[in-house]
Structures are given as structure tokens and as C-alpha cells.
JSON list of C-alpha atoms in Angstrom, two decimals:
[
{"chain": "V", "resi": 1, "resn": "UNK", "atom": "CA", "xyz": [20.66, 0.81, 0.75]},
{"chain": "V", "resi": 2, "resn": "UNK", "atom": "CA", "xyz": [21.77, 2.06, 4.15]},
{"chain": "V", "resi": 3, "resn": "UNK", "atom": "CA", "xyz": [22.92, 5.38, 2.74]},
{"chain": "V", "resi": 4, "resn": "UNK", "atom": "CA", "xyz": [19.53, 5.88, 1.08]},
{"chain": "V", "resi": 5, "resn": "UNK", "atom": "CA", "xyz": [17.71, 5.27, 4.34]},
{"chain": "V", "resi": 6, "resn": "UNK", "atom": "CA", "xyz": [19.97, 7.68, 6.24]},
{"chain": "V", "resi": 7, "resn": "UNK", "atom": "CA", "xyz": [19.69, 10.35, 3.53]},
{"chain": "V", "resi": 8, "resn": "UNK", "atom": "CA", "xyz": [15.90, 10.12, 3.40]},
{"chain": "V", "resi": 9, "resn": "UNK", "atom": "CA", "xyz": [15.70, 10.30, 7.21]},
{"chain": "V", "resi": 10, "resn": "UNK", "atom": "CA", "xyz": [17.93, 13.37, 7.22]},
{"chain": "V", "resi": 11, "resn": "UNK", "atom": "CA", "xyz": [15.89, 14.94, 4.39]},
{"chain": "V", "resi": 12, "resn": "UNK", "atom": "CA", "xyz": [12.87, 14.71, 6.69]},
{"chain": "V", "resi": 13, "resn": "UNK", "atom": "CA", "xyz": [14.90, 16.28, 9.55]},
{"chain": "V", "resi": 14, "resn": "UNK", "atom": "CA", "xyz": [14.38, 13.21, 11.72]},
{"chain": "V", "resi": 15, "resn": "UNK", "atom": "CA", "xyz": [16.94, 12.03, 14.24]},
{"chain": "V", "resi": 16, "resn": "UNK", "atom": "CA", "xyz": [17.71, 8.36, 14.72]},
{"chain": "V", "resi": 17, "resn": "UNK", "atom": "CA", "xyz": [15.87, 8.56, 18.03]},
{"chain": "V", "resi": 18, "resn": "UNK", "atom": "CA", "xyz": [12.75, 9.99, 16.39]},
{"chain": "V", "resi": 19, "resn": "UNK", "atom": "CA", "xyz": [12.84, 7.33, 13.69]},
{"chain": "V", "resi": 20, "resn": "UNK", "atom": "CA", "xyz": [13.29, 4.61, 16.30]},
{"chain": "V", "resi": 21, "resn": "UNK", "atom": "CA", "xyz": [10.24, 5.91, 18.16]},
{"chain": "V", "resi": 22, "resn": "UNK", "atom": "CA", "xyz": [8.16, 5.85, 14.96]},
{"chain": "V", "resi": 23, "resn": "UNK", "atom": "CA", "xyz": [9.25, 2.25, 14.37]},
{"chain": "V", "resi": 24, "resn": "UNK", "atom": "CA", "xyz": [8.82, 1.22, 18.03]},
{"chain": "V", "resi": 25, "resn": "UNK", "atom": "CA", "xyz": [12.41, 0.03, 18.32]},
{"chain": "V", "resi": 26, "resn": "UNK", "atom": "CA", "xyz": [15.30, 1.14, 20.51]},
{"chain": "V", "resi": 27, "resn": "UNK", "atom": "CA", "xyz": [17.50, 3.93, 19.16]},
{"chain": "V", "resi": 28, "resn": "UNK", "atom": "CA", "xyz": [20.48, 1.57, 19.28]},
{"chain": "V", "resi": 29, "resn": "UNK", "atom": "CA", "xyz": [18.56, -0.97, 17.17]},
{"chain": "V", "resi": 30, "resn": "UNK", "atom": "CA", "xyz": [17.74, 1.68, 14.59]},
{"chain": "V", "resi": 31, "resn": "UNK", "atom": "CA", "xyz": [21.36, 2.85, 14.58]},
{"chain": "V", "resi": 32, "resn": "UNK", "atom": "CA", "xyz": [22.47, -0.74, 13.97]},
{"chain": "V", "resi": 33, "resn": "UNK", "atom": "CA", "xyz": [20.08, -0.91, 10.99]},
{"chain": "V", "resi": 34, "resn": "UNK", "atom": "CA", "xyz": [21.67, 2.20, 9.45]},
{"chain": "V", "resi": 35, "resn": "UNK", "atom": "CA", "xyz": [25.19, 0.92, 10.15]},
{"chain": "V", "resi": 36, "resn": "UNK", "atom": "CA", "xyz": [24.45, -2.49, 8.64]},
{"chain": "V", "resi": 37, "resn": "UNK", "atom": "CA", "xyz": [25.09, -4.31, 11.91]},
{"chain": "V", "resi": 38, "resn": "UNK", "atom": "CA", "xyz": [21.56, -5.75, 11.88]},
{"chain": "V", "resi": 39, "resn": "UNK", "atom": "CA", "xyz": [19.47, -6.94, 8.96]},
{"chain": "V", "resi": 40, "resn": "UNK", "atom": "CA", "xyz": [16.34, -4.86, 8.62]},
{"chain": "V", "resi": 41, "resn": "UNK", "atom": "CA", "xyz": [13.21, -7.03, 8.95]},
{"chain": "V", "resi": 42, "resn": "UNK", "atom": "CA", "xyz": [10.69, -6.82, 6.13]},
{"chain": "V", "resi": 43, "resn": "UNK", "atom": "CA", "xyz": [8.08, -5.35, 8.46]},
{"chain": "V", "resi": 44, "resn": "UNK", "atom": "CA", "xyz": [10.48, -2.52, 9.36]},
{"chain": "V", "resi": 45, "resn": "UNK", "atom": "CA", "xyz": [11.38, -1.92, 5.70]},
{"chain": "V", "resi": 46, "resn": "UNK", "atom": "CA", "xyz": [7.68, -1.57, 4.95]},
{"chain": "V", "resi": 47, "resn": "UNK", "atom": "CA", "xyz": [7.26, 0.95, 7.77]},
{"chain": "V", "resi": 48, "resn": "UNK", "atom": "CA", "xyz": [10.36, 2.85, 6.63]},
{"chain": "V", "resi": 49, "resn": "UNK", "atom": "CA", "xyz": [8.96, 3.15, 3.12]},
{"chain": "V", "resi": 50, "resn": "UNK", "atom": "CA", "xyz": [5.71, 4.57, 4.49]},
{"chain": "V", "resi": 51, "resn": "UNK", "atom": "CA", "xyz": [7.42, 7.01, 6.86]},
{"chain": "V", "resi": 52, "resn": "UNK", "atom": "CA", "xyz": [10.01, 8.12, 4.28]},
{"chain": "V", "resi": 53, "resn": "UNK", "atom": "CA", "xyz": [7.39, 8.34, 1.51]},
{"chain": "V", "resi": 54, "resn": "UNK", "atom": "CA", "xyz": [9.17, 6.04, -0.91]},
{"chain": "V", "resi": 55, "resn": "UNK", "atom": "CA", "xyz": [9.06, 2.40, -1.96]},
{"chain": "V", "resi": 56, "resn": "UNK", "atom": "CA", "xyz": [10.83, -0.61, -0.51]},
{"chain": "V", "resi": 57, "resn": "UNK", "atom": "CA", "xyz": [12.31, -1.08, -4.01]},
{"chain": "V", "resi": 58, "resn": "UNK", "atom": "CA", "xyz": [13.97, 2.33, -3.71]},
{"chain": "V", "resi": 59, "resn": "UNK", "atom": "CA", "xyz": [15.23, 1.61, -0.20]},
{"chain": "V", "resi": 60, "resn": "UNK", "atom": "CA", "xyz": [16.88, -1.65, -1.27]},
{"chain": "V", "resi": 61, "resn": "UNK", "atom": "CA", "xyz": [18.30, -0.23, -4.50]},
{"chain": "V", "resi": 62, "resn": "UNK", "atom": "CA", "xyz": [16.07, -2.00, -7.04]},
{"chain": "V", "resi": 63, "resn": "UNK", "atom": "CA", "xyz": [15.04, 1.34, -8.55]},
{"chain": "V", "resi": 64, "resn": "UNK", "atom": "CA", "xyz": [16.35, 4.87, -8.62]},
{"chain": "V", "resi": 65, "resn": "UNK", "atom": "CA", "xyz": [12.78, 6.23, -8.68]},
{"chain": "V", "resi": 66, "resn": "UNK", "atom": "CA", "xyz": [12.33, 7.84, -5.29]},
{"chain": "V", "resi": 67, "resn": "UNK", "atom": "CA", "xyz": [8.62, 8.52, -5.71]},
{"chain": "V", "resi": 68, "resn": "UNK", "atom": "CA", "xyz": [6.50, 5.80, -4.09]},
{"chain": "V", "resi": 69, "resn": "UNK", "atom": "CA", "xyz": [4.03, 3.64, -5.92]},
{"chain": "V", "resi": 70, "resn": "UNK", "atom": "CA", "xyz": [0.37, 4.56, -5.42]},
{"chain": "V", "resi": 71, "resn": "UNK", "atom": "CA", "xyz": [-0.56, 3.29, -1.95]},
{"chain": "V", "resi": 72, "resn": "UNK", "atom": "CA", "xyz": [-3.39, 0.95, -1.14]},
{"chain": "V", "resi": 73, "resn": "UNK", "atom": "CA", "xyz": [-6.28, 2.86, 0.44]},
{"chain": "V", "resi": 74, "resn": "UNK", "atom": "CA", "xyz": [-5.73, 1.23, 3.84]},
{"chain": "V", "resi": 75, "resn": "UNK", "atom": "CA", "xyz": [-2.06, 2.37, 3.93]},
{"chain": "V", "resi": 76, "resn": "UNK", "atom": "CA", "xyz": [-2.50, 6.08, 3.30]},
{"chain": "V", "resi": 77, "resn": "UNK", "atom": "CA", "xyz": [-1.36, 8.23, 6.20]}
]
């Protein structure tokens, strides 16, 4: 899971600091998420899926399908 999140972040050319800002967390907190030192809260996983344009299922390894599900109208960016 953590490798997928890091790879997707890097694919979008985002630094850990930029991702932390998007999630409104400290850069050290985000780094700890990627390193597995902290469990990622569900609310953050949801935000990650939106930012990284994938599904939570992909992030947590339940599917290898990177493409996100169709989004609810109120979640489209």
C-alpha cells in the first residue's frame, strides 16, 4: 500500500511537502504515513484517492485497477 501511494505521488510530480499541504497535515506526518510509522486515517485515505485520481481499494491493495470508480457528483474536482 505505502509503495503505491509513494509511486502515485511521484507520478504526479508532487513532493511530500506538497502532498502534506493538500492534506492539511505536517510534512513529517505525511512522511510517517508513507513510511508506515503512522496508520493512515480513513479520511486521509479518501483525500489521497481523490488527489491521486484512484480508488481507496487501489491504495490499500484490494484491486490492481488503478483507474478510479466514477465519482459522485459532489466529489468531482
